[in-house]
mmCIF file of C-alpha atoms and ligand atoms in Angstrom:
data_model
loop_
_atom_site.group_PDB
_atom_site.id
_atom_site.type_symbol
_atom_site.label_atom_id
_atom_site.label_comp_id
_atom_site.label_asym_id
_atom_site.label_seq_id
_atom_site.Cartn_x
_atom_site.Cartn_y
_atom_site.Cartn_z
ATOM 1 C CA MET A 1 88.344 -158.628 73.772
ATOM 2 C CA LYS A 2 86.462 -159.042 77.077
ATOM 3 C CA LYS A 3 89.540 -157.872 78.986
ATOM 4 C CA LEU A 4 89.734 -154.720 76.868
ATOM 5 C CA THR A 5 86.065 -153.866 77.577
ATOM 6 C CA ILE A 6 86.596 -154.308 81.326
ATOM 7 C CA LEU A 7 89.724 -152.121 81.140
ATOM 8 C CA LEU A 8 87.780 -149.451 79.255
ATOM 9 C CA ILE A 9 84.987 -149.485 81.839
ATOM 10 C CA ILE A 10 87.507 -149.182 84.686
ATOM 11 C CA MET A 11 89.266 -146.278 82.958
ATOM 12 C CA THR A 12 85.965 -144.490 82.345
ATOM 13 C CA LEU A 13 85.083 -144.911 86.030
ATOM 14 C CA VAL A 14 88.475 -143.562 87.168
ATOM 15 C CA VAL A 15 88.292 -140.552 84.857
ATOM 16 C CA SER A 16 84.738 -139.663 85.888
ATOM 17 C CA SER A 17 85.500 -139.936 89.589
ATOM 18 C CA VAL A 18 88.529 -137.676 89.140
ATOM 19 C CA ILE A 19 86.237 -135.132 87.427
ATOM 20 C CA LEU A 20 83.754 -135.452 90.294
ATOM 21 C CA ILE A 21 86.457 -134.863 92.925
ATOM 22 C CA VAL A 22 87.846 -131.807 91.121
ATOM 23 C CA ASN A 23 84.337 -130.358 90.757
ATOM 24 C CA HIS A 24 83.603 -130.937 94.382
ATOM 25 C CA GLN A 25 86.771 -129.207 95.499
ATOM 26 C CA THR A 26 86.107 -126.197 93.286
ATOM 27 C CA ASN A 27 82.613 -125.847 94.723
ATOM 28 C CA GLN A 28 84.004 -126.217 98.198
ATOM 29 C CA GLY A 29 86.374 -123.354 97.440
ATOM 30 C CA LEU A 30 83.504 -121.230 96.185
ATOM 31 C CA LEU A 31 81.483 -121.953 99.273
ATOM 32 C CA ASN A 32 84.370 -121.032 101.530
ATOM 33 C CA ASN A 33 84.813 -117.849 99.587
ATOM 34 C CA SER A 34 81.200 -116.850 99.986
ATOM 35 C CA ASN A 35 81.360 -117.734 103.664
ATOM 36 C CA THR A 36 84.295 -115.406 104.161
ATOM 37 C CA ASN A 37 82.408 -112.624 102.431
ATOM 38 C CA HIS A 38 79.446 -113.254 104.600
ATOM 39 C CA MET A 39 81.517 -113.050 107.756
ATOM 40 C CA ASN A 40 83.130 -109.812 106.643
ATOM 41 C CA SER A 41 79.743 -108.390 105.884
ATOM 42 C CA ASN A 42 78.454 -109.403 109.270
ATOM 43 C CA SER A 43 80.900 -107.103 110.941
ATOM 44 C CA SER A 44 78.598 -104.151 110.479
ATOM 45 C CA ILE A 45 74.886 -103.615 110.651
ATOM 46 C CA SER A 46 74.890 -101.370 107.612
ATOM 47 C CA ASN A 47 76.400 -104.188 105.659
ATOM 48 C CA ILE A 48 73.779 -106.639 106.744
ATOM 49 C CA VAL A 49 71.159 -104.208 105.554
ATOM 50 C CA ASN A 50 72.983 -103.743 102.282
ATOM 51 C CA GLN A 51 73.417 -107.435 101.836
ATOM 52 C CA ASN A 52 69.726 -107.995 102.356
ATOM 53 C CA LYS A 53 68.928 -105.407 99.747
ATOM 54 C CA LYS A 54 71.171 -106.955 97.156
ATOM 55 C CA PRO A 55 69.770 -109.762 95.011
ATOM 56 C CA SER A 56 71.461 -113.040 95.835
ATOM 57 C CA LYS A 57 74.548 -113.510 93.721
ATOM 58 C CA ASN A 58 75.382 -116.794 92.129
ATOM 59 C CA LEU A 59 78.573 -118.599 92.958
ATOM 60 C CA THR A 60 80.256 -117.757 89.660
ATOM 61 C CA LYS A 61 79.958 -114.067 90.448
ATOM 62 C CA GLN A 62 81.332 -114.620 93.903
ATOM 63 C CA VAL A 63 84.504 -116.210 92.544
ATOM 64 C CA GLU A 64 85.040 -113.243 90.232
ATOM 65 C CA LYS A 65 85.693 -111.128 93.292
ATOM 66 C CA THR A 66 89.397 -110.518 93.559
ATOM 67 C CA LYS A 67 91.172 -109.638 96.777
ATOM 68 C CA ASP A 68 91.634 -106.108 95.520
ATOM 69 C CA LYS A 69 87.926 -105.718 95.119
ATOM 70 C CA GLN A 70 87.392 -106.929 98.639
ATOM 71 C CA ILE A 71 89.785 -104.291 99.967
ATOM 72 C CA THR A 72 87.990 -101.553 98.024
ATOM 73 C CA SER A 73 84.614 -102.642 99.299
ATOM 74 C CA LYS A 74 86.011 -102.712 102.823
ATOM 75 C CA SER A 75 87.111 -99.080 102.690
ATOM 76 C CA SER A 76 83.797 -97.987 101.221
ATOM 77 C CA ASP A 77 82.143 -99.950 104.020
ATOM 78 C CA GLN A 78 84.135 -97.768 106.415
ATOM 79 C CA ALA A 79 82.721 -94.648 104.784
ATOM 80 C CA LYS A 80 79.199 -96.089 104.962
ATOM 81 C CA LYS A 81 79.743 -96.847 108.649
ATOM 82 C CA SER A 82 80.782 -93.235 109.331
ATOM 83 C CA LYS A 83 77.749 -91.952 107.432
ATOM 84 C CA ASN A 84 75.509 -93.915 109.738
ATOM 85 C CA ILE A 85 77.098 -92.348 112.791
ATOM 86 C CA VAL A 86 75.275 -89.271 114.031
ATOM 87 C CA ILE A 87 76.815 -86.570 116.194
ATOM 88 C CA THR A 88 74.850 -83.702 117.715
ATOM 89 C CA ILE A 89 76.661 -80.525 118.706
ATOM 90 C CA ASP A 90 75.100 -78.012 121.061
ATOM 91 C CA PRO A 91 76.524 -74.495 120.928
ATOM 92 C CA GLY A 92 76.048 -73.552 124.599
ATOM 93 C CA HIS A 93 73.761 -70.703 125.742
ATOM 94 C CA GLN A 94 71.796 -68.175 123.660
ATOM 95 C CA MET A 95 71.397 -64.443 123.153
ATOM 96 C CA TYR A 96 68.454 -64.058 125.563
ATOM 97 C CA ALA A 97 68.143 -66.002 128.797
ATOM 98 C CA ASN A 98 64.998 -67.931 129.573
ATOM 99 C CA ILE A 99 64.616 -67.829 133.347
ATOM 100 C CA GLU A 100 61.637 -70.163 133.463
ATOM 101 C CA GLN A 101 62.459 -73.264 135.452
ATOM 102 C CA GLU A 102 62.789 -76.847 134.276
ATOM 103 C CA PRO A 103 63.602 -80.044 136.213
ATOM 104 C CA VAL A 104 67.345 -80.794 136.314
ATOM 105 C CA ALA A 105 66.553 -84.450 135.585
ATOM 106 C CA PRO A 106 63.541 -86.563 134.573
ATOM 107 C CA GLY A 107 61.269 -86.833 137.619
ATOM 108 C CA SER A 108 63.360 -84.407 139.678
ATOM 109 C CA LEU A 109 61.797 -81.748 141.922
ATOM 110 C CA GLU A 110 64.947 -79.660 141.706
ATOM 111 C CA THR A 111 64.778 -77.070 138.944
ATOM 112 C CA LYS A 112 67.110 -74.730 137.057
ATOM 113 C CA TYR A 113 66.839 -71.892 134.544
ATOM 114 C CA LYS A 114 65.911 -73.124 131.087
ATOM 115 C CA ALA A 115 68.721 -71.221 129.356
ATOM 116 C CA THR A 116 71.314 -68.585 130.208
ATOM 117 C CA VAL A 117 73.493 -66.188 128.245
ATOM 118 C CA GLY A 118 76.796 -67.523 129.617
ATOM 119 C CA SER A 119 79.959 -65.615 130.330
ATOM 120 C CA ARG A 120 81.686 -62.821 128.404
ATOM 121 C CA GLY A 121 85.269 -62.269 127.282
ATOM 122 C CA ILE A 122 87.234 -60.236 129.824
ATOM 123 C CA VAL A 123 89.095 -58.339 127.082
ATOM 124 C CA THR A 124 87.079 -58.862 123.904
ATOM 125 C CA ARG A 125 83.670 -58.600 125.644
ATOM 126 C CA LYS A 126 82.556 -61.294 123.238
ATOM 127 C CA PRO A 127 79.618 -63.262 124.659
ATOM 128 C CA GLU A 128 80.065 -66.988 125.282
ATOM 129 C CA TYR A 129 76.999 -67.854 123.150
ATOM 130 C CA ALA A 130 78.715 -66.279 120.127
ATOM 131 C CA ILE A 131 82.025 -68.069 120.728
ATOM 132 C CA THR A 132 80.294 -71.434 121.167
ATOM 133 C CA LEU A 133 78.288 -71.035 117.948
ATOM 134 C CA GLU A 134 81.379 -70.170 115.903
ATOM 135 C CA ALA A 135 83.345 -73.068 117.344
ATOM 136 C CA SER A 136 80.435 -75.493 116.913
ATOM 137 C CA LYS A 137 80.022 -74.612 113.231
ATOM 138 C CA MET A 138 83.737 -75.196 112.674
ATOM 139 C CA LEU A 139 83.604 -78.499 114.526
ATOM 140 C CA GLN A 140 80.556 -79.572 112.533
ATOM 141 C CA LYS A 141 82.376 -78.906 109.256
ATOM 142 C CA LYS A 142 85.400 -80.931 110.356
ATOM 143 C CA LEU A 143 83.379 -83.895 111.565
ATOM 144 C CA LYS A 144 81.301 -83.883 108.375
ATOM 145 C CA LYS A 145 84.553 -84.091 106.427
ATOM 146 C CA LYS A 146 85.342 -87.244 108.380
ATOM 147 C CA GLY A 147 82.096 -88.696 107.013
ATOM 148 C CA TYR A 148 79.841 -88.335 110.054
ATOM 149 C CA GLN A 149 76.326 -86.983 110.029
ATOM 150 C CA VAL A 150 76.429 -83.900 112.232
ATOM 151 C CA PHE A 151 73.532 -81.834 113.595
ATOM 152 C CA LEU A 152 73.593 -78.530 115.473
ATOM 153 C CA THR A 153 70.931 -77.813 118.114
ATOM 154 C CA ARG A 154 70.980 -74.178 117.004
ATOM 155 C CA LYS A 155 72.341 -72.252 114.022
ATOM 156 C CA SER A 156 71.790 -68.712 115.305
ATOM 157 C CA ASN A 157 72.086 -66.884 118.614
ATOM 158 C CA ASP A 158 68.510 -65.627 118.759
ATOM 159 C CA VAL A 159 66.825 -68.888 119.765
ATOM 160 C CA ASP A 160 64.901 -70.172 122.749
ATOM 161 C CA LEU A 161 66.126 -73.657 123.590
ATOM 162 C CA SER A 162 66.318 -75.008 127.117
ATOM 163 C CA ASN A 163 69.079 -77.375 128.188
ATOM 164 C CA ARG A 164 66.494 -80.160 128.271
ATOM 165 C CA ASP A 165 65.345 -79.282 124.722
ATOM 166 C CA ARG A 166 68.937 -79.520 123.519
ATOM 167 C CA ALA A 167 69.464 -82.943 125.086
ATOM 168 C CA GLU A 168 66.222 -84.145 123.556
ATOM 169 C CA ILE A 169 67.391 -83.068 120.112
ATOM 170 C CA ALA A 170 70.467 -85.277 120.582
ATOM 171 C CA ASN A 171 68.226 -88.135 121.802
ATOM 172 C CA LYS A 172 65.879 -87.770 118.831
ATOM 173 C CA HIS A 173 68.812 -88.121 116.432
ATOM 174 C CA LYS A 174 70.013 -91.225 118.294
ATOM 175 C CA SER A 175 73.420 -89.572 118.430
ATOM 176 C CA ALA A 176 76.536 -91.642 118.977
ATOM 177 C CA LEU A 177 77.831 -88.588 120.804
ATOM 178 C CA PHE A 178 76.258 -85.372 122.087
ATOM 179 C CA ILE A 179 78.901 -82.649 122.269
ATOM 180 C CA ARG A 180 78.046 -79.543 124.290
ATOM 181 C CA VAL A 181 80.334 -76.615 123.521
ATOM 182 C CA HIS A 182 81.067 -73.986 126.180
ATOM 183 C CA ALA A 183 83.767 -71.616 127.377
ATOM 184 C CA ASP A 184 84.785 -71.412 130.995
ATOM 185 C CA GLY A 185 85.030 -68.552 133.436
ATOM 186 C CA ALA A 186 86.755 -68.190 136.811
ATOM 187 C CA GLU A 187 87.424 -65.507 139.388
ATOM 188 C CA ASN A 188 91.125 -66.192 139.105
ATOM 189 C CA SER A 189 92.198 -64.657 135.799
ATOM 190 C CA ASN A 190 95.228 -66.972 135.681
ATOM 191 C CA ALA A 191 93.003 -70.021 135.216
ATOM 192 C CA LYS A 192 93.345 -71.238 131.626
ATOM 193 C CA GLY A 193 93.225 -74.288 129.414
ATOM 194 C CA PHE A 194 90.885 -76.693 127.640
ATOM 195 C CA SER A 195 88.892 -79.238 129.616
ATOM 196 C CA ILE A 196 85.951 -81.611 129.350
ATOM 197 C CA ILE A 197 83.136 -82.253 131.800
ATOM 198 C CA ALA A 198 81.606 -85.734 131.698
ATOM 199 C CA PRO A 199 78.651 -87.231 133.599
ATOM 200 C CA SER A 200 79.476 -88.522 137.105
ATOM 201 C CA LYS A 201 79.835 -92.224 137.713
ATOM 202 C CA ASN A 202 77.183 -92.640 140.368
ATOM 203 C CA ASN A 203 74.460 -90.538 138.797
ATOM 204 C CA PRO A 204 71.473 -92.823 138.060
ATOM 205 C CA ASN A 205 70.271 -90.457 135.286
ATOM 206 C CA THR A 206 73.375 -91.022 133.187
ATOM 207 C CA LYS A 207 74.179 -94.585 134.307
ATOM 208 C CA ASN A 208 73.787 -95.998 130.793
ATOM 209 C CA VAL A 209 75.946 -93.413 129.081
ATOM 210 C CA PHE A 210 78.644 -92.952 131.712
ATOM 211 C CA GLU A 211 81.148 -95.370 130.237
ATOM 212 C CA ASN A 212 81.063 -94.139 126.639
ATOM 213 C CA SER A 213 80.935 -90.504 127.714
ATOM 214 C CA GLN A 214 84.065 -91.057 129.764
ATOM 215 C CA LYS A 215 85.825 -92.918 126.945
ATOM 216 C CA ALA A 216 85.057 -90.091 124.514
ATOM 217 C CA SER A 217 86.246 -87.457 126.990
ATOM 218 C CA LYS A 218 89.541 -89.237 127.552
ATOM 219 C CA LYS A 219 90.212 -89.647 123.819
ATOM 220 C CA ILE A 220 89.549 -85.972 123.115
ATOM 221 C CA VAL A 221 91.556 -84.711 126.104
ATOM 222 C CA GLN A 222 94.417 -86.975 125.042
ATOM 223 C CA GLN A 223 94.388 -85.508 121.520
ATOM 224 C CA VAL A 224 93.848 -81.845 122.392
ATOM 225 C CA GLY A 225 96.432 -82.053 125.219
ATOM 226 C CA LYS A 226 99.125 -82.719 122.616
ATOM 227 C CA GLU A 227 98.697 -79.248 121.111
ATOM 228 C CA PHE A 228 96.931 -77.093 123.695
ATOM 229 C CA PRO A 229 97.214 -76.351 127.402
ATOM 230 C CA LEU A 230 94.752 -78.302 129.534
ATOM 231 C CA TYR A 231 93.039 -76.972 132.631
ATOM 232 C CA GLN A 232 94.406 -79.225 135.398
ATOM 233 C CA ASN A 233 94.223 -82.790 134.026
ATOM 234 C CA GLY A 234 91.541 -81.782 131.530
ATOM 235 C CA LEU A 235 88.737 -83.963 132.859
ATOM 236 C CA SER A 236 86.073 -83.458 135.513
ATOM 237 C CA TYR A 237 82.637 -84.882 136.324
ATOM 238 C CA ARG A 238 79.265 -83.390 137.207
ATOM 239 C CA ALA A 239 75.846 -84.737 138.120
ATOM 240 C CA ASP A 240 73.927 -81.450 138.383
ATOM 241 C CA LEU A 241 73.717 -80.455 134.706
ATOM 242 C CA SER A 242 70.265 -80.675 133.088
ATOM 243 C CA GLY A 243 71.904 -81.092 129.689
ATOM 244 C CA PHE A 244 73.510 -84.317 130.960
ATOM 245 C CA ASN A 245 70.605 -85.666 132.962
ATOM 246 C CA TRP A 246 68.126 -85.447 130.106
ATOM 247 C CA SER A 247 70.528 -87.064 127.662
ATOM 248 C CA LYS A 248 69.973 -90.714 126.755
ATOM 249 C CA VAL A 249 73.077 -90.739 124.553
ATOM 250 C CA PRO A 250 76.767 -90.390 125.498
ATOM 251 C CA VAL A 251 77.289 -86.740 126.356
ATOM 252 C CA ILE A 252 80.260 -84.488 127.064
ATOM 253 C CA LEU A 253 80.736 -80.780 127.657
ATOM 254 C CA LEU A 254 83.768 -79.070 126.159
ATOM 255 C CA GLU A 255 85.152 -76.049 127.959
ATOM 256 C CA LEU A 256 87.144 -74.505 125.107
ATOM 257 C CA GLY A 257 89.116 -72.260 127.430
ATOM 258 C CA TYR A 258 88.734 -69.461 129.980
ATOM 259 C CA VAL A 259 87.236 -66.213 128.704
ATOM 260 C CA THR A 260 88.299 -64.719 132.052
ATOM 261 C CA ASN A 261 91.957 -65.217 131.083
ATOM 262 C CA PRO A 262 92.986 -62.281 128.834
ATOM 263 C CA ALA A 263 95.251 -64.315 126.518
ATOM 264 C CA GLU A 264 92.806 -67.170 126.194
ATOM 265 C CA ASP A 265 89.898 -64.794 125.653
ATOM 266 C CA ARG A 266 91.776 -63.268 122.710
ATOM 267 C CA ASN A 267 92.585 -66.735 121.392
ATOM 268 C CA LEU A 268 88.951 -67.818 121.469
ATOM 269 C CA SER A 269 88.049 -64.824 119.330
ATOM 270 C CA ASN A 270 90.815 -65.680 116.882
ATOM 271 C CA LYS A 271 89.581 -67.679 113.868
ATOM 272 C CA LYS A 272 92.941 -69.353 113.298
ATOM 273 C CA TYR A 273 93.177 -70.480 116.903
ATOM 274 C CA LEU A 274 89.600 -71.757 116.913
ATOM 275 C CA ASP A 275 90.223 -73.541 113.626
ATOM 276 C CA LYS A 276 93.251 -75.352 115.040
ATOM 277 C CA LEU A 277 91.468 -76.174 118.276
ATOM 278 C CA THR A 278 88.388 -77.611 116.549
ATOM 279 C CA THR A 279 90.608 -79.631 114.204
ATOM 280 C CA SER A 280 92.217 -81.208 117.245
ATOM 281 C CA ILE A 281 88.844 -81.858 118.913
ATOM 282 C CA ALA A 282 87.495 -83.453 115.714
ATOM 283 C CA LYS A 283 90.547 -85.709 115.611
ATOM 284 C CA GLY A 284 89.852 -86.819 119.186
ATOM 285 C CA VAL A 285 86.174 -87.452 118.403
ATOM 286 C CA GLY A 286 87.226 -89.487 115.363
ATOM 287 C CA ASN A 287 89.641 -91.539 117.474
ATOM 288 C CA TYR A 288 86.876 -92.360 119.932
ATOM 289 C CA LEU A 289 84.246 -93.253 117.334
ATOM 290 C CA HIS A 290 86.700 -95.285 115.273
ATOM 291 C CA GLU A 291 87.675 -97.336 118.282
ATOM 292 C CA ASN A 292 84.118 -97.730 119.470
ATOM 293 C CA GLN A 293 82.688 -99.012 116.188
ATOM 294 C CA LYS A 294 85.115 -101.924 115.914
HETATM 295 ZN ZN1 ZN B 301 78.757 -72.085 129.444
#
């Protein structure tokens, strides 16, 4: 009889410790699971914000999350990330020049005109400010479709915005990229092709944005070069542009093509051509931003 009681006690002890071990392991699994979620969430700031907003979930809810659900939430995270990325596009020039002077850089004694009209199509006679506005609106639409928040510095041609004003609009929006849209002109009417101007390496005014501006330029040139002719290698650098020097965010200037080249001038006034070109540019911008947000 005594032996049986002892045996029963031992069995009860064994069974309860088995239950304890199983419970412990399950909890451990739950904790690991929530840790993984936490680490995934940490990969983006927007997620941290979202996570802080959410009421804390209990462990049971955490375990209900299937892998599928995690994948879905990851792709919607991607969309949220894009929505938090701001791009500012500046359609170059304006209908009326403003020949007042402004410093070419913060603290600089050197000055330049506040705004100019730009060049004009050699065949179409279309002004550059009109071409840049059309192209910028198209580009805005395409980048919005990719999920980015996109601002234009101007929506009409009859404005008065200096190059400094335009850069400050991009700064105010804390833009991930400030895209200035222009068309080129040259004395040699054979000159043609798309190119990008980026801030120079040794310019103290753009020291902080040089690297990302260059990365963005290269990505876009790489993409556009697949479908369109490039002017030379498609990339050059300048330190004398007010629109660069006043920019505190990565900044690039697109030269869509040469309005002094008859064929290219016609192309830049052709909606289909401009549509295809801006699609390619938007792809390049997307490639840069996608890579940079990882
Ligand atoms: Zn221009």
